[in-house]
Coordinates of C-alpha atoms (C1' of nucleotides) in Angstrom, one line a residue:
Chain A
M1 CA 152.3 34.5 102.8
S2 CA 149.4 35.0 100.4
L3 CA 146.8 37.6 100.3
R4 CA 143.4 36.8 101.1
V5 CA 140.2 38.8 100.3
Y6 CA 136.6 38.8 101.0
N7 CA 134.6 38.1 98.0
T8 CA 130.9 39.3 98.0
L9 CA 130.1 36.9 95.2
S10 CA 131.1 33.7 97.4
G11 CA 130.5 35.2 100.7
S12 CA 133.8 34.4 102.3
K13 CA 137.5 35.2 102.2
E14 CA 139.6 33.7 99.2
E15 CA 143.2 33.2 98.6
F16 CA 143.8 35.9 95.8
V17 CA 145.2 34.3 92.7
P18 CA 145.0 36.7 89.3
L19 CA 143.9 35.4 86.3
T20 CA 147.3 36.1 84.9
P21 CA 150.3 35.7 87.2
G22 CA 151.8 39.2 88.1
K23 CA 149.0 41.1 86.8
V24 CA 145.8 42.4 88.3
G25 CA 142.8 44.2 86.4
M26 CA 140.7 46.2 88.8
Y27 CA 137.5 48.3 88.0
V28 CA 136.0 50.4 90.7
C29 CA 132.9 52.4 90.1
G30 CA 133.6 56.0 90.4
V31 CA 130.7 58.6 90.9
T32 CA 128.1 60.3 88.8
V33 CA 129.2 63.8 88.4
Y34 CA 126.1 66.0 89.2
D35 CA 127.4 67.4 92.9
N36 CA 130.4 67.7 95.0
C37 CA 131.5 64.1 96.8
H38 CA 130.5 63.5 100.4
I39 CA 132.6 61.7 103.2
G40 CA 131.3 58.2 101.6
H41 CA 133.0 58.6 98.3
A42 CA 135.8 59.6 100.2
R43 CA 135.7 56.4 101.7
A44 CA 135.4 54.4 98.7
G45 CA 138.3 56.2 97.0
V46 CA 140.7 56.0 99.8
V47 CA 139.8 52.1 100.4
F48 CA 140.4 51.3 96.8
D49 CA 143.5 53.5 96.6
M50 CA 144.8 51.5 99.6
I51 CA 144.1 48.5 97.8
Y52 CA 145.9 49.4 94.6
R53 CA 148.9 50.6 96.6
Y54 CA 149.0 47.3 98.2
L55 CA 148.6 45.2 95.2
G56 CA 151.6 47.3 93.5
A57 CA 153.8 46.8 96.8
K58 CA 153.1 43.1 96.5
G59 CA 154.7 43.3 93.2
F60 CA 151.5 43.2 91.1
E61 CA 151.4 45.0 87.8
V62 CA 147.9 46.4 88.3
N63 CA 145.6 48.0 85.6
Y64 CA 143.1 50.1 87.7
V65 CA 140.0 51.8 86.0
R66 CA 137.8 54.0 87.7
N67 CA 135.0 55.7 85.7
Y68 CA 133.1 58.8 85.7
T69 CA 129.5 58.6 85.1
D70 CA 129.0 61.6 83.0
I71 CA 125.8 61.3 81.6
D72 CA 122.5 60.4 84.0
D73 CA 119.2 61.7 85.0
K74 CA 120.6 63.8 88.1
I75 CA 123.0 65.5 85.6
I76 CA 120.4 66.3 83.3
N77 CA 118.1 67.5 86.0
R78 CA 120.9 69.8 87.6
A79 CA 121.7 71.1 84.0
N80 CA 118.2 72.3 83.5
R81 CA 118.0 73.8 86.8
E82 CA 120.9 75.8 86.2
G83 CA 120.1 76.4 82.6
V84 CA 123.3 75.1 81.1
P85 CA 124.0 72.2 79.0
Y86 CA 124.6 68.7 80.7
N87 CA 128.3 68.6 80.1
V88 CA 128.9 72.0 81.8
I89 CA 127.7 69.9 85.0
S90 CA 129.5 66.9 84.5
E91 CA 132.9 68.8 83.5
R92 CA 132.4 70.9 86.6
Y93 CA 132.2 67.9 89.1
I94 CA 134.8 65.7 87.2
H95 CA 137.2 68.5 88.2
E96 CA 135.9 68.9 91.8
F97 CA 136.0 64.9 92.2
D98 CA 139.7 65.0 90.9
V99 CA 140.6 68.0 93.3
D100 CA 139.0 66.1 96.3
M101 CA 140.8 62.7 95.6
A102 CA 144.1 64.3 95.0
R103 CA 143.7 66.1 98.4
L104 CA 143.3 62.8 100.1
F105 CA 146.5 61.7 98.8
M106 CA 145.0 59.3 96.1
L107 CA 147.1 58.1 93.4
L108 CA 145.5 58.4 89.7
P109 CA 144.1 55.2 88.5
T110 CA 145.5 54.0 85.2
H111 CA 142.6 54.9 83.1
Q112 CA 139.7 57.2 84.2
P113 CA 137.1 56.7 81.4
K114 CA 134.0 58.7 80.6
A115 CA 130.6 57.1 79.9
T116 CA 130.0 59.6 77.0
E117 CA 133.3 59.0 75.6
H118 CA 132.2 55.1 74.9
I119 CA 129.0 55.3 73.4
A120 CA 130.1 53.2 70.4
E121 CA 131.2 50.4 72.6
I122 CA 128.0 50.6 74.5
I123 CA 126.0 50.4 71.6
G124 CA 127.9 47.4 70.3
L125 CA 127.5 45.6 73.4
I126 CA 123.6 46.3 73.4
E127 CA 123.6 44.9 69.9
R128 CA 125.5 41.9 71.1
L129 CA 122.9 41.3 73.8
I130 CA 119.9 41.6 71.3
E131 CA 121.6 39.3 68.9
R132 CA 122.1 36.6 71.7
G133 CA 118.6 36.9 72.9
F134 CA 119.1 38.7 76.3
A135 CA 117.8 42.0 75.4
Y136 CA 114.8 43.4 73.5
Q137 CA 113.4 46.7 72.2
A138 CA 110.7 48.2 73.8
G139 CA 109.8 51.6 72.0
S140 CA 112.8 53.6 72.1
D141 CA 114.2 51.8 75.1
V142 CA 116.3 48.6 75.3
N143 CA 115.7 46.2 77.9
F144 CA 117.7 43.6 79.5
S145 CA 115.6 40.4 79.9
V146 CA 116.5 38.9 83.5
D147 CA 114.6 35.8 82.9
K148 CA 116.8 34.7 80.0
Y149 CA 119.9 35.0 82.3
E150 CA 120.1 31.9 84.7
S151 CA 122.2 33.2 87.1
Y152 CA 120.6 36.6 87.9
L153 CA 120.9 37.7 91.4
K154 CA 123.8 35.4 92.2
L155 CA 125.9 38.4 93.4
S156 CA 123.2 39.9 95.7
K157 CA 121.8 36.4 96.6
R158 CA 118.0 37.3 96.3
N159 CA 115.4 35.5 94.4
L160 CA 113.2 37.1 91.7
E161 CA 109.9 36.2 93.7
D162 CA 110.9 37.8 96.9
M163 CA 112.2 40.9 95.1
Q164 CA 109.0 41.5 93.3
A165 CA 106.8 40.7 96.7
G166 CA 108.9 43.6 98.3
A167 CA 109.2 45.5 95.4
R168 CA 108.4 49.4 95.9
I169 CA 108.5 50.3 92.0
E170 CA 105.8 50.5 89.7
V171 CA 106.1 48.3 86.9
D172 CA 106.8 49.6 83.5
E173 CA 104.0 48.1 81.2
R174 CA 106.6 47.6 78.3
K175 CA 108.8 45.6 80.3
Q176 CA 108.5 41.8 79.7
H177 CA 109.3 41.0 83.3
P178 CA 109.1 43.7 86.1
M179 CA 112.8 43.5 87.0
D180 CA 113.9 43.8 83.6
F181 CA 116.2 46.9 83.3
A182 CA 117.1 49.6 80.8
L183 CA 120.3 49.1 78.7
W184 CA 119.4 52.1 76.4
K185 CA 117.1 54.9 77.2
G186 CA 115.2 56.7 74.4
S187 CA 115.4 60.5 75.0
K188 CA 112.8 63.1 75.7
P189 CA 112.7 66.2 73.8
G190 CA 115.2 68.6 75.1
E191 CA 117.3 65.9 76.6
P192 CA 121.0 65.0 75.4
F193 CA 121.0 62.2 73.0
W194 CA 123.3 60.0 71.0
E195 CA 122.2 58.4 67.4
S196 CA 121.7 54.6 67.9
P197 CA 119.9 52.0 65.9
W198 CA 116.9 52.4 68.4
G199 CA 116.8 56.0 67.7
Q200 CA 118.0 59.0 69.6
G201 CA 118.9 58.0 73.2
R202 CA 121.5 57.5 75.8
P203 CA 123.2 54.6 77.8
G204 CA 121.3 53.1 80.9
W205 CA 123.3 53.2 84.3
H206 CA 124.8 49.8 84.3
I207 CA 125.7 49.2 80.7
E208 CA 128.6 51.8 80.7
C209 CA 130.5 49.9 83.2
S210 CA 130.4 46.7 81.4
A211 CA 131.5 48.4 78.2
M212 CA 134.2 50.2 79.6
S213 CA 135.6 47.5 82.0
M214 CA 135.5 45.2 79.0
K215 CA 137.5 47.8 76.8
Y216 CA 140.2 48.3 79.3
L217 CA 140.6 44.9 81.2
G218 CA 138.9 42.4 79.1
E219 CA 135.9 40.3 79.2
T220 CA 137.0 38.8 82.3
F221 CA 139.0 40.5 85.0
D222 CA 140.2 40.2 88.5
I223 CA 138.8 42.7 90.9
H224 CA 135.5 44.7 90.7
G225 CA 134.9 47.2 93.5
G226 CA 132.7 49.8 95.0
G227 CA 130.3 50.8 97.8
K228 CA 128.1 48.0 99.4
D229 CA 125.1 49.8 98.0
L230 CA 126.3 49.1 94.6
V231 CA 125.8 45.3 95.0
F232 CA 122.2 45.6 94.1
P233 CA 121.1 46.5 91.4
H234 CA 124.3 48.2 89.7
H235 CA 126.8 45.3 90.1
E236 CA 124.3 42.6 89.8
N237 CA 123.0 44.0 86.4
E238 CA 126.4 44.8 85.2
M239 CA 127.6 41.1 85.7
A240 CA 124.3 39.8 84.3
Q241 CA 124.7 41.7 81.1
T242 CA 128.3 41.3 80.8
E243 CA 128.1 37.5 81.3
A244 CA 125.1 37.4 78.8
A245 CA 127.1 39.1 76.4
T246 CA 130.4 36.9 76.5
G247 CA 129.3 33.6 77.9
K248 CA 132.4 34.1 80.2
P249 CA 132.5 34.9 83.9
F250 CA 132.9 38.4 84.4
V251 CA 134.7 39.3 87.5
K252 CA 136.7 36.9 89.7
Y253 CA 136.7 39.1 93.2
W254 CA 134.0 41.5 93.9
I255 CA 135.0 44.0 96.9
H256 CA 132.6 46.2 98.6
N257 CA 133.3 48.8 101.3
G258 CA 131.1 49.4 104.1
F259 CA 129.4 52.9 104.5
V260 CA 130.1 56.0 106.5
N261 CA 127.6 56.5 109.0
I262 CA 126.3 59.4 110.9
N263 CA 125.1 58.6 114.2
A264 CA 124.8 54.8 113.2
E265 CA 123.0 55.7 110.0
K266 CA 124.0 55.6 106.4
M267 CA 125.3 58.9 105.1
S268 CA 123.5 59.7 101.8
K269 CA 122.2 62.2 99.6
S270 CA 118.7 61.1 99.8
L271 CA 118.7 61.2 103.6
G272 CA 120.4 64.6 103.7
N273 CA 123.0 63.9 106.6
F274 CA 126.0 64.2 104.5
F275 CA 129.1 66.1 104.9
T276 CA 131.1 66.9 101.7
I277 CA 134.8 66.3 101.4
K278 CA 135.4 70.0 101.1
E279 CA 133.4 70.9 104.2
V280 CA 135.3 68.4 106.3
L281 CA 138.7 69.5 105.1
E282 CA 138.0 72.9 106.2
R283 CA 137.9 71.5 109.7
Y284 CA 140.2 68.6 109.7
D285 CA 143.7 67.9 107.9
A286 CA 143.2 65.8 105.0
E287 CA 145.8 63.2 106.6
V288 CA 143.6 63.0 109.3
L289 CA 140.6 62.2 107.5
R290 CA 142.3 59.5 105.7
F291 CA 143.8 58.2 108.7
F292 CA 140.4 58.0 110.3
L293 CA 138.9 56.2 107.3
L294 CA 141.7 53.5 107.4
S295 CA 141.2 53.2 111.3
A296 CA 138.5 50.7 110.8
H297 CA 138.2 47.7 108.4
Y298 CA 137.1 48.4 104.9
R299 CA 134.0 46.6 105.4
S300 CA 132.7 47.5 108.7
P301 CA 130.6 50.7 109.1
I302 CA 132.4 53.8 110.2
D303 CA 130.7 56.3 112.4
F304 CA 131.8 59.9 111.3
S305 CA 131.7 62.3 114.4
D306 CA 133.8 65.2 115.7
Q307 CA 134.8 62.9 118.7
N308 CA 136.0 60.3 116.0
L309 CA 138.0 62.8 114.1
K310 CA 139.4 64.3 117.0
D311 CA 140.4 61.0 118.4
A312 CA 142.2 60.2 115.2
E313 CA 143.9 63.4 115.1
A314 CA 145.2 63.0 118.5
G315 CA 146.5 59.5 117.5
L316 CA 148.2 60.6 114.1
E317 CA 149.7 63.4 116.2
R318 CA 151.3 60.6 118.6
I319 CA 152.8 59.1 115.9
Y320 CA 154.1 62.0 114.3
K321 CA 155.4 63.2 117.5
A322 CA 157.6 60.3 117.9
L323 CA 158.9 60.6 114.3
A324 CA 159.8 64.4 114.8
G325 CA 161.8 63.1 117.8
V326 CA 163.4 60.5 115.3
D327 CA 164.3 63.3 112.8
E328 CA 165.7 65.4 115.6
R329 CA 168.0 62.7 116.9
L330 CA 169.1 62.0 113.3
Q331 CA 170.2 65.7 113.0
G332 CA 172.0 65.7 116.3
A333 CA 175.6 65.0 116.4
E334 CA 175.8 62.4 119.2
D335 CA 175.3 58.8 118.3
P336 CA 175.3 56.7 121.4
A337 CA 176.3 53.2 121.4
R338 CA 173.4 50.7 121.3
T339 CA 172.0 49.9 124.9
E340 CA 169.8 46.9 126.2
E341 CA 167.1 49.4 125.9
C342 CA 167.1 49.3 122.1
A343 CA 166.3 45.6 122.0
E344 CA 162.7 46.1 122.1
L345 CA 162.8 48.9 119.6
E346 CA 164.8 46.7 117.1
E347 CA 162.5 43.8 117.4
K348 CA 159.5 46.0 116.7
C349 CA 161.4 47.8 113.9
Q350 CA 162.4 44.4 112.3
G351 CA 159.3 42.8 113.0
L352 CA 157.1 45.6 111.7
A353 CA 157.2 44.8 107.8
T354 CA 156.1 41.1 108.6
R355 CA 153.3 42.1 110.8
F356 CA 152.1 44.7 108.6
T357 CA 152.1 42.3 105.5
E358 CA 150.3 39.9 107.7
A359 CA 147.6 42.3 108.5
M360 CA 147.1 43.5 105.2
D361 CA 147.1 40.0 103.5
D362 CA 144.3 39.3 105.7
D363 CA 141.7 41.0 103.6
F364 CA 143.6 44.4 104.0
N365 CA 143.4 44.7 107.6
T366 CA 144.3 48.4 107.8
A367 CA 143.0 48.9 111.4
L368 CA 145.3 46.1 112.8
A369 CA 148.4 47.4 110.6
L370 CA 147.9 50.6 112.2
G371 CA 148.0 49.1 115.6
H372 CA 151.4 47.6 114.8
V373 CA 152.6 51.2 114.1
F374 CA 151.4 52.3 117.6
D375 CA 153.7 49.5 119.1
L376 CA 156.6 50.8 117.4
V377 CA 155.7 54.3 118.5
R378 CA 155.9 53.3 122.1
A379 CA 159.3 51.4 121.6
I380 CA 160.6 54.6 119.8
N381 CA 159.7 56.8 122.6
K382 CA 161.0 54.4 125.1
C383 CA 164.4 54.2 123.8
L384 CA 164.9 57.4 121.8
P385 CA 167.6 58.7 123.8
H386 CA 169.8 55.8 123.9
A387 CA 169.1 54.7 120.0
P388 CA 172.0 54.8 117.6
K389 CA 171.5 56.4 114.4
A390 CA 171.5 53.4 112.1
L391 CA 168.7 51.9 114.2
L392 CA 166.7 55.1 113.9
G393 CA 167.3 55.1 110.1
Q394 CA 166.0 51.5 109.7
V395 CA 162.9 52.8 111.7
Q396 CA 162.4 55.4 109.3
A397 CA 162.8 53.0 106.4
E398 CA 160.0 50.8 107.9
V399 CA 157.7 53.5 108.4
A400 CA 158.0 54.7 104.9
T401 CA 157.0 51.4 103.6
V402 CA 154.0 51.6 105.6
A403 CA 153.3 55.2 104.4
T404 CA 153.6 54.1 100.9
V405 CA 150.9 51.5 101.0
L406 CA 148.5 53.5 103.3
G407 CA 148.9 56.8 102.0
V408 CA 149.3 58.4 105.7
L409 CA 152.5 59.1 107.6
D410 CA 154.0 60.3 104.2
S411 CA 154.5 63.9 105.6
K412 CA 157.5 65.4 107.1
P413 CA 156.8 65.0 110.7
A414 CA 157.6 68.5 111.8
E415 CA 155.5 69.8 108.8
F416 CA 152.6 67.7 110.0
L417 CA 152.9 68.9 113.5
E418 CA 153.2 72.4 112.3
R419 CA 150.2 72.1 110.0
I420 CA 147.9 70.9 112.9
K421 CA 149.1 73.7 114.9
A422 CA 148.4 76.2 112.3
R423 CA 145.1 74.8 112.0
K424 CA 144.3 74.9 115.9
T425 CA 145.9 78.5 116.0
E426 CA 143.4 79.8 113.2
G427 CA 140.5 79.5 115.7
M428 CA 142.5 80.9 118.8
E429 CA 141.1 83.8 120.9
I430 CA 144.6 85.3 121.5
A431 CA 147.1 86.7 119.0
V432 CA 150.4 84.7 118.4
E433 CA 152.2 88.0 119.4
E434 CA 150.3 88.3 122.8
I435 CA 151.6 84.7 123.6
E436 CA 155.0 85.3 122.7
R437 CA 155.0 88.8 124.9
L438 CA 153.8 86.7 127.8
I439 CA 156.4 83.7 127.2
A440 CA 159.0 86.6 127.2
E441 CA 157.5 88.1 130.3
R442 CA 157.3 84.7 132.0
A443 CA 160.9 83.7 131.1
E444 CA 161.9 87.0 132.9
A445 CA 160.0 86.0 136.0
R446 CA 161.5 82.5 135.8
K447 CA 164.9 83.7 135.7
A448 CA 164.3 86.0 138.8
K449 CA 162.7 82.7 140.4
D450 CA 159.4 84.4 140.6
F451 CA 157.4 81.0 139.9
K452 CA 154.2 82.7 141.4
K453 CA 154.3 84.9 138.3
S454 CA 155.5 82.6 136.2
D455 CA 152.6 80.0 137.1
Q456 CA 150.3 83.0 136.7
I457 CA 151.1 83.5 133.1
R458 CA 151.1 79.7 132.5
D459 CA 147.6 79.5 134.0
E460 CA 146.3 82.7 132.0
L461 CA 147.6 81.0 128.8
L462 CA 146.0 77.7 129.7
A463 CA 142.7 79.1 130.3
K464 CA 142.8 80.2 126.5
N465 CA 143.9 76.8 125.7
I466 CA 147.6 77.5 125.2
V467 CA 150.1 75.2 126.8
L468 CA 153.8 76.2 127.5
L469 CA 156.3 73.6 127.1
D470 CA 159.5 74.5 128.9
S471 CA 162.6 72.9 127.8
A472 CA 166.5 73.4 127.9
Q473 CA 166.2 75.2 124.6
G474 CA 163.5 77.6 126.0
T475 CA 159.8 77.6 126.0
T476 CA 157.5 76.8 123.0
W477 CA 153.8 76.4 123.0
Q478 CA 151.0 74.6 121.6
V479 CA 147.2 74.6 121.3
K480 CA 145.7 72.3 123.6
Chain B
rG1 C1' 107.5 41.1 103.9
rG2 C1' 112.1 38.9 101.6
rC3 C1' 117.5 39.0 101.9
rG4 C1' 122.4 40.4 104.2
rG5 C1' 125.4 42.4 108.2
rC6 C1' 126.5 44.0 113.0
rA7 C1' 126.3 43.6 118.8
rU8 C1' 133.9 43.4 122.3
rG9 C1' 135.8 48.2 128.5
rG10 C1' 133.6 55.5 129.2
rC11 C1' 134.3 56.3 123.5
rC12 C1' 136.6 54.1 118.8
rA13 C1' 138.5 49.5 117.3
rA14 C1' 141.4 44.6 115.9
rG15 C1' 140.5 39.6 117.0
rU16 C1' 136.5 33.0 113.0
rG17 C1' 138.2 27.2 118.4
rG18 C1' 143.4 27.8 122.8
rU19 C1' 142.4 31.6 127.1
rA20 C1' 140.7 39.6 125.3
rA21 C1' 145.8 44.1 120.0
rG22 C1' 146.1 49.3 119.6
rG23 C1' 144.0 54.3 119.9
rC24 C1' 141.6 58.1 122.6
rA25 C1' 139.7 59.4 127.4
rA26 C1' 140.6 58.9 132.9
rA27 C1' 143.4 57.8 137.5
rG28 C1' 148.0 57.0 140.2
rG29 C1' 153.6 56.9 139.9
rA30 C1' 158.6 58.6 137.6
rC31 C1' 160.2 63.2 135.3
rU32 C1' 159.7 68.8 135.9
rG33 C1' 160.3 75.0 140.4
rC34 C1' 155.1 74.2 138.4
rA35 C1' 153.4 72.0 133.7
rA36 C1' 153.2 69.4 128.8
rA37 C1' 155.4 65.5 126.2
rU38 C1' 157.3 60.8 127.2
rC39 C1' 157.5 56.4 130.3
rC40 C1' 155.6 52.8 134.1
rU41 C1' 151.0 51.1 136.4
rU42 C1' 145.7 50.8 136.6
rU43 C1' 140.7 50.6 133.8
rA44 C1' 136.5 43.9 129.9
rU45 C1' 137.7 36.9 134.8
rU46 C1' 135.1 38.8 130.2
rC47 C1' 133.2 39.9 124.6
rC48 C1' 124.0 41.5 124.0
rC49 C1' 121.1 37.3 126.3
rC50 C1' 119.3 32.2 126.6
rG51 C1' 120.7 27.2 125.3
rG52 C1' 124.0 23.6 122.6
rU53 C1' 128.7 21.3 120.3
rU54 C1' 133.8 20.9 122.7
rC55 C1' 139.0 19.1 126.8
rG56 C1' 138.5 24.2 125.4
rA57 C1' 134.1 29.5 122.4
rA58 C1' 134.0 36.5 121.9
rU59 C1' 135.1 33.3 118.0
rC60 C1' 130.9 27.1 115.8
rC61 C1' 125.4 25.5 116.0
rG62 C1' 120.1 26.7 117.6
rG63 C1' 116.7 30.5 119.8
rG64 C1' 115.8 35.4 121.4
rU65 C1' 116.6 41.0 122.0
rG66 C1' 118.5 45.3 119.7
rC67 C1' 120.7 48.2 115.9
rC68 C1' 121.8 48.9 110.6
rG69 C1' 121.8 48.0 105.2
rC70 C1' 119.8 46.3 100.3
rC71 C1' 115.1 45.3 97.9
rU72 C1' 114.2 53.2 94.6
rC73 C1' 119.2 57.2 92.9
rC74 C1' 123.3 56.1 95.9
rA75 C1' 130.4 54.9 97.4

RNA sequence: GGCGGCAUGGCCAAGUGGUAAGGCAAAGGACUGCAAAUCCUUUAUUCCCCGGUUCGAAUCCGGGUGCCGCCUCCA
């Protein structure tokens, strides 16, 4: 069974065959660090983290590089607004980015290079482009000449004429072609700068990724990823300048994730309709957010809404409740002999790995993969009382494998349920002590078979969203 | 205007030629003193519309409608 991935370059799913057997080089565009990240960044992070984990699980040795763009107009603007050096801004948001990504259970990439730490490589690459005739100096800027590179726009599948016809940009007089883009930008007074053969300036947006990917992954590598909105111009330009410089193919597989939408519209800074990761994590558990992001295929748009997050939470709770039941059974003393009712669980359990792999091999279909987990959950619930411990142990092992790849379902079930309960308890209009007092009162009433009073207490608490759960061990409660 | 994508039950969401996964929500039943959870059952003869190809299409082709994205910084 082989992995198939959708390649933006070819527009179709292709069998994944790395350039070097057993090894994968993967470069993912990180963020420009000028503000806190929003849910769109979270999705890109989670998607490529999942891909990184899955490639690792398939036995590949993955060199995963994710950059920080730590010099850019927006960073400079913000620094000016706050009256601080640009690197105060970039360092602050690099830190916040790291915090946010870690909270979403993302593994650290192999390398996390910063643009400003690769100025020498960037200058070297620009010089190479000038030497080969693909770039020219215009005042204190250096531009890439799109005319000279034949395959320009092959990634985004457009043509130059149409682009110009629909262009909304003002044409810079110094550009030989309106679509030429900056490799190096001369600095204006007061702006941060680095010395270069073309005077003081800073790198253009795209060149840093070419320089850094080349340094850590070589001139040709396997996977380049990012959000769909990076296809043009960023990735198109990156590919053009890199291939122009090396004369070799840049990337074998281009992978792009879909957007996070709000009411079917793209979430973005410019539209102002975004939620930061920090805001969302105040209201939802990080694992719920990650689970939500993986509940749709990575290339589809996903709609962020309260209802959808609540649905995701309910679904994840269902899985964890079943797993908590498994834990309890394993801690108990009894170990029933296998009955016929275990056949289905046994089948679902043994088949999970295969089904999971099939789903993931088909362009990382996490939605389908999670569907298989739910099938297992039903089988668990059905036969839990009769299942022998050995089988339940297998169930745990299978789920653990899934958890390792998806980065969800990795919590201790009881702890997850406790986390959700604590979160819900926070917003309650009744104190925990009061609930417990009423439960005790009700226990007395029940003992006396005073069910009228018992039900009255249940209803009273239910009106405050507290659900009572009676069991042989006593009464517990949860927030509805 | 150019290019690209999407349209599946009340909601979310898989499914690229073989007769519609899964989750949430809802209803009925079992269980319970009553509940909750759980289990069982039910909820799309049908996948935006109209044509076509095919023994057979949600899946392929043509046309239409609607929504979205990129073309400007953007994950």
